PDB file of C-alpha atoms and ligand atoms in Angstrom:
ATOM      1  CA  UNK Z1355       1.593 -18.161   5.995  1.00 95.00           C
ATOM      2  CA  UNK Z1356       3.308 -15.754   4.151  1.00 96.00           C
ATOM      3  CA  UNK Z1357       3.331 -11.785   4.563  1.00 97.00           C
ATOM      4  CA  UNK Z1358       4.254  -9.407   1.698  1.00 98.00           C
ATOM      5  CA  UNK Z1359       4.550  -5.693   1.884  1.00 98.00           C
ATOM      6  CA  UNK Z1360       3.714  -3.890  -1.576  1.00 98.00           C
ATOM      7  CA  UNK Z1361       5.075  -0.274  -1.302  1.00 98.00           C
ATOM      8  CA  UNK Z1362       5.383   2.392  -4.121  1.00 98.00           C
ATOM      9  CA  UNK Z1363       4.313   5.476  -4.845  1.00 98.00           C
ATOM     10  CA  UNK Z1364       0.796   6.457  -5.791  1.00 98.00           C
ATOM     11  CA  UNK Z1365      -0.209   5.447  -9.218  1.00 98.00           C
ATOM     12  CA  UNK Z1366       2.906   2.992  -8.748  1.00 98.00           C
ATOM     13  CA  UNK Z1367       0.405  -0.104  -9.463  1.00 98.00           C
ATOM     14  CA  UNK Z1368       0.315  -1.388  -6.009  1.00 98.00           C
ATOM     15  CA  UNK Z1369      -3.219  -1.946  -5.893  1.00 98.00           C
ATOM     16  CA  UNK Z1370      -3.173  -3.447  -9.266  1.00 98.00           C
ATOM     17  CA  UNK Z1371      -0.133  -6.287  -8.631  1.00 98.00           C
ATOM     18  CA  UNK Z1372      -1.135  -7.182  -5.170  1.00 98.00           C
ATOM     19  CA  UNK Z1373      -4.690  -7.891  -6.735  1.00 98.00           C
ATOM     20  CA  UNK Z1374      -3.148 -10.364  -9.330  1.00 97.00           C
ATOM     21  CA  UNK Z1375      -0.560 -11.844  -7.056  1.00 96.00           C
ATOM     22  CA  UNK Z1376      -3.460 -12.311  -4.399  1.00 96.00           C
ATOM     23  CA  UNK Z1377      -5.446 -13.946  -7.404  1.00 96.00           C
ATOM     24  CA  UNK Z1378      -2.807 -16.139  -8.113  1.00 93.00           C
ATOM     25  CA  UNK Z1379      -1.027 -17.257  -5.141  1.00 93.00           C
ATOM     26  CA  UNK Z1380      -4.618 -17.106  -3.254  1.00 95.00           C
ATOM     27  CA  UNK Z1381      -3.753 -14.211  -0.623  1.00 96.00           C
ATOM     28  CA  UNK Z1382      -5.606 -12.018   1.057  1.00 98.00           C
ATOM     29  CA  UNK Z1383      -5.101  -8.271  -0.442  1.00 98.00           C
ATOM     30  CA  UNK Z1384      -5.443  -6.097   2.847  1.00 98.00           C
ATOM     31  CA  UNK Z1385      -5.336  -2.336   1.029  1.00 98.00           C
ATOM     32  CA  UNK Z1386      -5.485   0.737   3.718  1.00 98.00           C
ATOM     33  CA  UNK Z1387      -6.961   2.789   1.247  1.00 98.00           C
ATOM     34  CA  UNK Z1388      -9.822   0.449   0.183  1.00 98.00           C
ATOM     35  CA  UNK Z1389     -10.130  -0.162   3.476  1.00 97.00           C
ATOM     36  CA  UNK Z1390     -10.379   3.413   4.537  1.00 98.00           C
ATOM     37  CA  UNK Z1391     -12.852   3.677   1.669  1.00 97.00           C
ATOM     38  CA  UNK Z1392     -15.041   1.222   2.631  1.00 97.00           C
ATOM     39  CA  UNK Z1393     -15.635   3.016   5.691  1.00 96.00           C
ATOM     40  CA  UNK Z1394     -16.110   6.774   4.494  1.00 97.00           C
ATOM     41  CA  UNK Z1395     -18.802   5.072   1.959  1.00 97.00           C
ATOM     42  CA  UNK Z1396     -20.163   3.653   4.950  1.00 97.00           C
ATOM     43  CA  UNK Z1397     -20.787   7.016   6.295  1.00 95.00           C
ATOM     44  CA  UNK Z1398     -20.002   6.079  10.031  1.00 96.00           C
ATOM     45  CA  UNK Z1399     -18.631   8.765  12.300  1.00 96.00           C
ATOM     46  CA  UNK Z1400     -15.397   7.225  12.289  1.00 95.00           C
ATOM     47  CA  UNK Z1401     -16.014   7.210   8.042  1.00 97.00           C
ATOM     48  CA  UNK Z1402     -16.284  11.303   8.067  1.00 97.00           C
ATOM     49  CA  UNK Z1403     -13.325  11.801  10.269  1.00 97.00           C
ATOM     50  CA  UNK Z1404     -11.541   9.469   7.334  1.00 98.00           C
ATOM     51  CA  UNK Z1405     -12.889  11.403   4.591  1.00 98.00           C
ATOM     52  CA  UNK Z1406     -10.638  14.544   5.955  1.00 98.00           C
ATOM     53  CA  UNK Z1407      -7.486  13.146   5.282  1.00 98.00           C
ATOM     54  CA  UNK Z1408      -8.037  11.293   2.229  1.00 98.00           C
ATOM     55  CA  UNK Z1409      -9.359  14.159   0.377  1.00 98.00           C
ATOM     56  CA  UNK Z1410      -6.478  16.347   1.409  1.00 98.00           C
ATOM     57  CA  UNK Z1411      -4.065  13.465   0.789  1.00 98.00           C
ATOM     58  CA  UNK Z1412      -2.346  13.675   3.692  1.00 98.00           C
ATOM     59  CA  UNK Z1413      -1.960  10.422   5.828  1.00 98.00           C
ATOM     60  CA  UNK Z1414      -5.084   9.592   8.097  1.00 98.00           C
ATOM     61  CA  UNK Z1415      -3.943   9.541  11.870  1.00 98.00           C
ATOM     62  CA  UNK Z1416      -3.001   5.681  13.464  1.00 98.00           C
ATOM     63  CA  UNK Z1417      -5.469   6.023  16.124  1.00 97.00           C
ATOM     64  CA  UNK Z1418      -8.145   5.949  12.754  1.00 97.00           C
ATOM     65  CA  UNK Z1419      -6.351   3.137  11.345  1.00 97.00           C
ATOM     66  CA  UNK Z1420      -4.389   0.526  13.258  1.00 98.00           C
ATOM     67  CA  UNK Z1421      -7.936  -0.890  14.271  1.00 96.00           C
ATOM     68  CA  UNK Z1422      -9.170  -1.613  10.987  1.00 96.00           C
ATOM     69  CA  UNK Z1423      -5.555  -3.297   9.894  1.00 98.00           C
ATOM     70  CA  UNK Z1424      -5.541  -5.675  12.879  1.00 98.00           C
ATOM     71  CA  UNK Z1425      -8.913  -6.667  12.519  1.00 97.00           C
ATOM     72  CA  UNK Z1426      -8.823  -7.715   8.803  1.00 98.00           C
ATOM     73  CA  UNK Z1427      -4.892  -9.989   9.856  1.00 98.00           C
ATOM     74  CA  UNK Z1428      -6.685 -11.364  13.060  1.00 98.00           C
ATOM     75  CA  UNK Z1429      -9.997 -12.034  10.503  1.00 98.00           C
ATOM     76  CA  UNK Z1430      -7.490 -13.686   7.813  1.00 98.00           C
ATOM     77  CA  UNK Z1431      -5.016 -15.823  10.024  1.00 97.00           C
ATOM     78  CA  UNK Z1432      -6.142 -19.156   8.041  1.00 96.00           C
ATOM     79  CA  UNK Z1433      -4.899 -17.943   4.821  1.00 96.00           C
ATOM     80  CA  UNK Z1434      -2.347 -18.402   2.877  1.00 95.00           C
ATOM     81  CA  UNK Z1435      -0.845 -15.152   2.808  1.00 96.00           C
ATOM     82  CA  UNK Z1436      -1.231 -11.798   3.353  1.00 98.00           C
ATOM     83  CA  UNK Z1437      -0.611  -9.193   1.064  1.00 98.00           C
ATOM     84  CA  UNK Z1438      -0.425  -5.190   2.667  1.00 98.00           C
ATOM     85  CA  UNK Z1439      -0.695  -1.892   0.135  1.00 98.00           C
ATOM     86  CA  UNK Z1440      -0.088   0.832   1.256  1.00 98.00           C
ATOM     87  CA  UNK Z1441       0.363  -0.726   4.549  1.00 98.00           C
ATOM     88  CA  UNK Z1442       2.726   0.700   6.600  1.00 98.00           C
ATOM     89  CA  UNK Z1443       3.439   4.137   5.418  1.00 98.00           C
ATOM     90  CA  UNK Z1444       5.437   5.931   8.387  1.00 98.00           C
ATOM     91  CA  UNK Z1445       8.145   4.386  10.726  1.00 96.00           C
ATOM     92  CA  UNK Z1446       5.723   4.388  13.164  1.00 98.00           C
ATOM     93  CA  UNK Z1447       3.431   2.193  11.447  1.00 98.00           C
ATOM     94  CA  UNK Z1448       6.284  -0.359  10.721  1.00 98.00           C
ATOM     95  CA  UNK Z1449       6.670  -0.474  14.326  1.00 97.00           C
ATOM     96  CA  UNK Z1450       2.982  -1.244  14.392  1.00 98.00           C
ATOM     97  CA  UNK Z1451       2.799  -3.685  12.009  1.00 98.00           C
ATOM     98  CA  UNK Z1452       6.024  -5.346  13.532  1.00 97.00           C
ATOM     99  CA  UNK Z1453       3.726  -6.259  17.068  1.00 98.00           C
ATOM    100  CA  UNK Z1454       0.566  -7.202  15.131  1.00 98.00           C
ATOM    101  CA  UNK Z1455       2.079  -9.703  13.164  1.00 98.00           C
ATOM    102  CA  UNK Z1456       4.465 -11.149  15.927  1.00 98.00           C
ATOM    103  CA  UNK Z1457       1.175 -10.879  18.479  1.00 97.00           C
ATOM    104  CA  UNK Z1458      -0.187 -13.407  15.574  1.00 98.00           C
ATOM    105  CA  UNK Z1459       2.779 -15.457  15.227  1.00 97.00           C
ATOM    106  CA  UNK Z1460       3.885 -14.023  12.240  1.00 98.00           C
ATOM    107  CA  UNK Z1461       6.935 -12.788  10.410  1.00 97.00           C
ATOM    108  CA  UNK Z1462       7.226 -10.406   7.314  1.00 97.00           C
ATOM    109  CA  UNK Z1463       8.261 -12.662   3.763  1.00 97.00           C
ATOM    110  CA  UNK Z1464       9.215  -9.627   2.180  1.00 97.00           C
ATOM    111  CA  UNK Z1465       8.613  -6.615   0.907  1.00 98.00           C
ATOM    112  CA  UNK Z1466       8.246  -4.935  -2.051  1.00 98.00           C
ATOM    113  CA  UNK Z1467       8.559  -2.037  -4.128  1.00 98.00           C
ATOM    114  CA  UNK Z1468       7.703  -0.602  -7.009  1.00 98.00           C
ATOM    115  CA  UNK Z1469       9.688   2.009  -8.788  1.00 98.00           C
ATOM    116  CA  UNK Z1470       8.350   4.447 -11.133  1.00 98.00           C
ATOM    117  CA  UNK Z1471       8.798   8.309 -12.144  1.00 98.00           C
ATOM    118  CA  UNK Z1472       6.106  10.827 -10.763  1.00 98.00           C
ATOM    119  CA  UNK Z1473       5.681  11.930 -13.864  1.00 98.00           C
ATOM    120  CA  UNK Z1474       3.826   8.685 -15.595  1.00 98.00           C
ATOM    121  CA  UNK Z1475       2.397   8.114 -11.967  1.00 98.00           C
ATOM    122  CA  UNK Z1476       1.204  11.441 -12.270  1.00 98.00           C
ATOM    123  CA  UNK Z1477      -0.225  10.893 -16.059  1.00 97.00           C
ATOM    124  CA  UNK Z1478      -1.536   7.863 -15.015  1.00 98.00           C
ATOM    125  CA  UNK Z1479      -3.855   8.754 -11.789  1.00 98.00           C
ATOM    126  CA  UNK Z1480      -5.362  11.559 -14.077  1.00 97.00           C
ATOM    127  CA  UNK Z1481      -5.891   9.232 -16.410  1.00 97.00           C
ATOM    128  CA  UNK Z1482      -7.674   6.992 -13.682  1.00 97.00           C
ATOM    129  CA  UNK Z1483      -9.322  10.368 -12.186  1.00 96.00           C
ATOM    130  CA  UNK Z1484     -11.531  10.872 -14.920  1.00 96.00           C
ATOM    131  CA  UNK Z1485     -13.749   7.615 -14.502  1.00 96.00           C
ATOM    132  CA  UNK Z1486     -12.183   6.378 -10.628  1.00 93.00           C
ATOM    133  CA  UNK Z1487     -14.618   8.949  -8.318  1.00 92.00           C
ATOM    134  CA  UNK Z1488     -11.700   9.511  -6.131  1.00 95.00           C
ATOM    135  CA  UNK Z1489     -11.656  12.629  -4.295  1.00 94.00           C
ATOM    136  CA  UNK Z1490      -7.764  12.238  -4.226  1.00 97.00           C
ATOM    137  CA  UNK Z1491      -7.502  11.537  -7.903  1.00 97.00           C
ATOM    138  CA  UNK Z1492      -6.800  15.268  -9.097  1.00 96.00           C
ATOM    139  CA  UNK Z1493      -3.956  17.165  -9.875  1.00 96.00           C
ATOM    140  CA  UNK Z1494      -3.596  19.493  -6.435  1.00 97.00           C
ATOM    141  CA  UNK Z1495      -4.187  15.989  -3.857  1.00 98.00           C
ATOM    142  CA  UNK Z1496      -2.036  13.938  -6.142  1.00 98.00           C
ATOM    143  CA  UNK Z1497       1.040  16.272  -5.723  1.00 98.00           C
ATOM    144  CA  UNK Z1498       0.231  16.268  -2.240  1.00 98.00           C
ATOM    145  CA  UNK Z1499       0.252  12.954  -1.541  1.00 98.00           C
ATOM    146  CA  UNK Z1500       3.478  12.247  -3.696  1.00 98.00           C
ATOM    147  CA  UNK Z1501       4.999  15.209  -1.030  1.00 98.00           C
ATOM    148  CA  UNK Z1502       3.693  12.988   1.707  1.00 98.00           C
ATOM    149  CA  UNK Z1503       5.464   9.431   0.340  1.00 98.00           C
ATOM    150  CA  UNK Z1504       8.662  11.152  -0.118  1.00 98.00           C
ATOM    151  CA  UNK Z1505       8.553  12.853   3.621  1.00 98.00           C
ATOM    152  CA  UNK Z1506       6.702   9.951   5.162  1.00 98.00           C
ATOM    153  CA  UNK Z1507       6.806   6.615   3.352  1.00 98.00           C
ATOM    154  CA  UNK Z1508       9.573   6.138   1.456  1.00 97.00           C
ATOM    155  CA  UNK Z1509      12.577   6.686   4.229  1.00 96.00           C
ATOM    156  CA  UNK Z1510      10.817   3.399   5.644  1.00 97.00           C
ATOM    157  CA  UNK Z1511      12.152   1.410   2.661  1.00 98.00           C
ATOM    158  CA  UNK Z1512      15.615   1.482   4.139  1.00 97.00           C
ATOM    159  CA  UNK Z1513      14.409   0.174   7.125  1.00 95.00           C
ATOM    160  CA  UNK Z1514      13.264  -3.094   5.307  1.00 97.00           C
ATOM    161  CA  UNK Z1515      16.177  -2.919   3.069  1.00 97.00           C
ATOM    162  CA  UNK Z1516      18.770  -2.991   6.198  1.00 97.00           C
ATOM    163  CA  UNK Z1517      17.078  -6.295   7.033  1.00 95.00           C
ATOM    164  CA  UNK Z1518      17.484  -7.562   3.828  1.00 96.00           C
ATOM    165  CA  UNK Z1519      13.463  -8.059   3.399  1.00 96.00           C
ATOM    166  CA  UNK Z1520      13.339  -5.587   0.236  1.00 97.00           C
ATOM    167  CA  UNK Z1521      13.057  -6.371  -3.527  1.00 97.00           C
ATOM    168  CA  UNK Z1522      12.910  -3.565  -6.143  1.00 98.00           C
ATOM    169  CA  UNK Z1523      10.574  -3.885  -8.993  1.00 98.00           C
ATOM    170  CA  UNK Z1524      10.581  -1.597 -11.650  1.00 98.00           C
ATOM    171  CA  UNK Z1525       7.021  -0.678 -12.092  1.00 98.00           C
ATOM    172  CA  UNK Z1526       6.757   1.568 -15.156  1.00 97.00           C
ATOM    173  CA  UNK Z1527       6.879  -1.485 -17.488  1.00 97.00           C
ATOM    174  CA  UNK Z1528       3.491  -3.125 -18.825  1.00 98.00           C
ATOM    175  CA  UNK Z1529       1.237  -4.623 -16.072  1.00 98.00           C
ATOM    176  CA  UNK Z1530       1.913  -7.863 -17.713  1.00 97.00           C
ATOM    177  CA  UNK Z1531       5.952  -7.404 -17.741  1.00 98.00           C
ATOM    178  CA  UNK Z1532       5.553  -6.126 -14.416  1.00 98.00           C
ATOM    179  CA  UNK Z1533       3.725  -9.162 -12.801  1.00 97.00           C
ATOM    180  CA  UNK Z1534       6.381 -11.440 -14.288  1.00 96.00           C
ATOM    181  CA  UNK Z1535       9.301  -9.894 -12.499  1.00 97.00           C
ATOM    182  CA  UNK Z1536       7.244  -9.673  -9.172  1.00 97.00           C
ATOM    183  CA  UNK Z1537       6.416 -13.798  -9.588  1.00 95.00           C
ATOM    184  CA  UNK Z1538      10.164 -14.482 -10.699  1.00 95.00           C
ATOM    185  CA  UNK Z1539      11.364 -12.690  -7.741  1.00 94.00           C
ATOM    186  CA  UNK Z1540       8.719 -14.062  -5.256  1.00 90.00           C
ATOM    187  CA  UNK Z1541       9.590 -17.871  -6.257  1.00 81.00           C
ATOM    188  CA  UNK Z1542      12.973 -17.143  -5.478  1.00 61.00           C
ATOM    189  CA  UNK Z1543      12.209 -17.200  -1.817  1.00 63.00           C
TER     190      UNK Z1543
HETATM  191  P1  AP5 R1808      -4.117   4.745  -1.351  1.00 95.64           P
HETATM  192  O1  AP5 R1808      -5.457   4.320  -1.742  1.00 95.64           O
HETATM  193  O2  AP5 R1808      -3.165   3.741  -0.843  1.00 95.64           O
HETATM  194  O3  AP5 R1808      -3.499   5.568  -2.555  1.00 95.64           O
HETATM  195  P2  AP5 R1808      -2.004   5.780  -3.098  1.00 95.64           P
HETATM  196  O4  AP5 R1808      -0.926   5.222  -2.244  1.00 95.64           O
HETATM  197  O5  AP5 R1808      -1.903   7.224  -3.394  1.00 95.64           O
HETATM  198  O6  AP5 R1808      -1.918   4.890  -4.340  1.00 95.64           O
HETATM  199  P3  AP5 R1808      -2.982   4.592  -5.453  1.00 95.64           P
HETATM  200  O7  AP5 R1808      -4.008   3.651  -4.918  1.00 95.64           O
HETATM  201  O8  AP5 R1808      -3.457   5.835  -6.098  1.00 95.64           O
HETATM  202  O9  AP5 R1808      -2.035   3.887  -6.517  1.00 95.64           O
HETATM  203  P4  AP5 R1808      -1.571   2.383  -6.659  1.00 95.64           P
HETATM  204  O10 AP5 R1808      -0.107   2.302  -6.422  1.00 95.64           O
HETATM  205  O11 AP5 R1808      -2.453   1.448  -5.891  1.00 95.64           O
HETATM  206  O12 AP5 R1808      -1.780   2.189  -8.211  1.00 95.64           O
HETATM  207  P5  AP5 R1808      -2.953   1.448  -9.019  1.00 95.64           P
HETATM  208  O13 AP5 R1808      -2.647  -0.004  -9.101  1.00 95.64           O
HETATM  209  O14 AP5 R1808      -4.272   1.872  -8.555  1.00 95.64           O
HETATM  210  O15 AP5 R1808      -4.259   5.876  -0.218  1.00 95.64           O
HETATM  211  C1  AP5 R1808      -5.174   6.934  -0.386  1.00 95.64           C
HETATM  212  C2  AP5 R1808      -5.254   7.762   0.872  1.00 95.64           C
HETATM  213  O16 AP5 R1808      -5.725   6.937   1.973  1.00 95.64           O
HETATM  214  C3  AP5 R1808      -3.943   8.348   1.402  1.00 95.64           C
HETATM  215  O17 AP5 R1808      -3.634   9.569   0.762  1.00 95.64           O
HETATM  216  C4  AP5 R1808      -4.252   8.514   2.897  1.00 95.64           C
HETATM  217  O18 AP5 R1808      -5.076   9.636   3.113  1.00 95.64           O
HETATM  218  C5  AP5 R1808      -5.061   7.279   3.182  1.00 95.64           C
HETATM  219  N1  AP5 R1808      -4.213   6.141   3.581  1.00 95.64           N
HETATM  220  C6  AP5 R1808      -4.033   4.975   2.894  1.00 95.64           C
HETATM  221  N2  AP5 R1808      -3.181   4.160   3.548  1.00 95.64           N
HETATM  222  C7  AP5 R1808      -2.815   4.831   4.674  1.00 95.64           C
HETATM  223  C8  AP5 R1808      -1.937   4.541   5.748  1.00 95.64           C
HETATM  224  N3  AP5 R1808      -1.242   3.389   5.780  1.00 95.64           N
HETATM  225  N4  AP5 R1808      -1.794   5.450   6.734  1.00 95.64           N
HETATM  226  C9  AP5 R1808      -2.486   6.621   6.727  1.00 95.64           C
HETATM  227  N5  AP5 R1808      -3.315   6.984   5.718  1.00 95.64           N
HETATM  228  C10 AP5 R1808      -3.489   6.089   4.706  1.00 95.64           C
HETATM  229  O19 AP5 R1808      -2.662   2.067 -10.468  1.00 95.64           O
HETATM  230  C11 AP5 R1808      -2.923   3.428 -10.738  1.00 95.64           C
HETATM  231  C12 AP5 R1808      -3.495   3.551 -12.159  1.00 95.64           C
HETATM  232  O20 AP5 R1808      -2.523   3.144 -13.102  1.00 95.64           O
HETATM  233  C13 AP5 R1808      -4.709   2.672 -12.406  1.00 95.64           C
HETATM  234  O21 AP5 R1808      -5.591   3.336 -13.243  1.00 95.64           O
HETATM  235  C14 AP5 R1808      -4.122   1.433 -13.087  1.00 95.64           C
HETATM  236  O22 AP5 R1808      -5.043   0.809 -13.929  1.00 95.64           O
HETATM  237  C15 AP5 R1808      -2.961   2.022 -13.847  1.00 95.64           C
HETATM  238  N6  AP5 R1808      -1.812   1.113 -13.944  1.00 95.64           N
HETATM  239  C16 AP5 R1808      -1.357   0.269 -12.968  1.00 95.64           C
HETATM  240  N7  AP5 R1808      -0.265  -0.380 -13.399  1.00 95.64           N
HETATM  241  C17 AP5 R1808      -0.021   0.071 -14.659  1.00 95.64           C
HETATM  242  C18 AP5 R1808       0.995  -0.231 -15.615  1.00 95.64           C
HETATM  243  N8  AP5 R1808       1.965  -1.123 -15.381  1.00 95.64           N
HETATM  244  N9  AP5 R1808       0.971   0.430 -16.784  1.00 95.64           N
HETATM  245  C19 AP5 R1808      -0.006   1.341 -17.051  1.00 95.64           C
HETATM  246  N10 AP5 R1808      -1.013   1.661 -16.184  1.00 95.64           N
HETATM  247  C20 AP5 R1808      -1.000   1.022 -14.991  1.00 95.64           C
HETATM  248 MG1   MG R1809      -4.049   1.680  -4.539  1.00 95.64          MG
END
């Protein structure tokens, strides 16, 4: 089974790749925000403590989250793959991730990345805000949570790069163009 890692920024077009590549190569798209979603929609206790974080944009805490990710791999072990967004996002959480997949007998394909200027990320989650219903989706949280991937998320990419498990992708091209150079570099594996 194989295990892919999509990071970038927000607005990168994480969400929107690892939906097509999961369409195509039949994976399972495991998303920590949809997931964390789902659960503040579902108004459980655990959903307001969520809803905190989110709508600041800062990065819910592990103890909220490392539940919900291990569930959803343990849930999907007969598939054939996995793909994570915005899963992990600290070097903590790569150290989590590390012992839930070898706990399952896994290993990590690869990981990606997609590279893209904050300013047309930027232009295009406001462009998203007006018809998502995002609490993040707004100028003041989006800044925020670009602040946060610089601090938090985006010092882990060495991390994957010193085990030569990262490919770069740039991401400001079409979604089509974009999709292409993800496959081409995927089937070089
Ligand atoms: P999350 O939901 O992961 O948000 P994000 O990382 O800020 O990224 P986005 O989902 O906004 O962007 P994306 O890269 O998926 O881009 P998309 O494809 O949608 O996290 C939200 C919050 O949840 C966090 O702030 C935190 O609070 C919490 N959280 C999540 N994971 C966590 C974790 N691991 N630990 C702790 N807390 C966590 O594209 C964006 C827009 O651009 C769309 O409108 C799309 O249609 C458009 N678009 C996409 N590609 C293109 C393209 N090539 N050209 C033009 N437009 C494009
Ligand atoms: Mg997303």
């Amino acid at each position: 089974m194989k295990t892919i890692i999509i990071f970038g920024s927000p607005g990168a077009g994480k969400g929107t790749q690892a939906k097509l590549l999961a369409k195509k190569y039949n994976f399972i798209h495991l998303s920590s925000g949809d997931l964390l979603r789902e659960e503040v929609s579902s108004g459980t206790i655990l959903g307001k403590k969520i809803k905190k974080y989110q709508d600041e944009g800062i990065l819910v805490p592990n103890e909220l989250l490392t539940e919900l990710i291990e569930v959803n791999v343990k849930n999907n072990l007969n598939s054939s793959g996995l793909i994570f967004d915005g899963y992990p996002r600290s070097i903590e959480q790569a150290n989590i991730l590390n012992n839930i997949l070898s706990k399952n007998n896994l290993e990590l394909t690869t990981a990606l990345t997609l590279n893209i200027e904050e300013e047309e990320a930027l232009k295009r989650l406001l462009l998203r805000g007006k018809t998502s219903g995002r609490s993040d989706d707004n100028e003041k949280v989006i800044k925020k949570r670009f602040q946060v991937y610089y601090k938090e998320t985006k010092p882990i990419l060495n991390y994957y790069q010193e085990k030569n498990k990262l490919i770069n992708i740039s991401g400001k091209n079409s979604v089509e163009t974009v999709q292409k150079e993800i496959i081409t570099k995927l089937n070089l594996l």
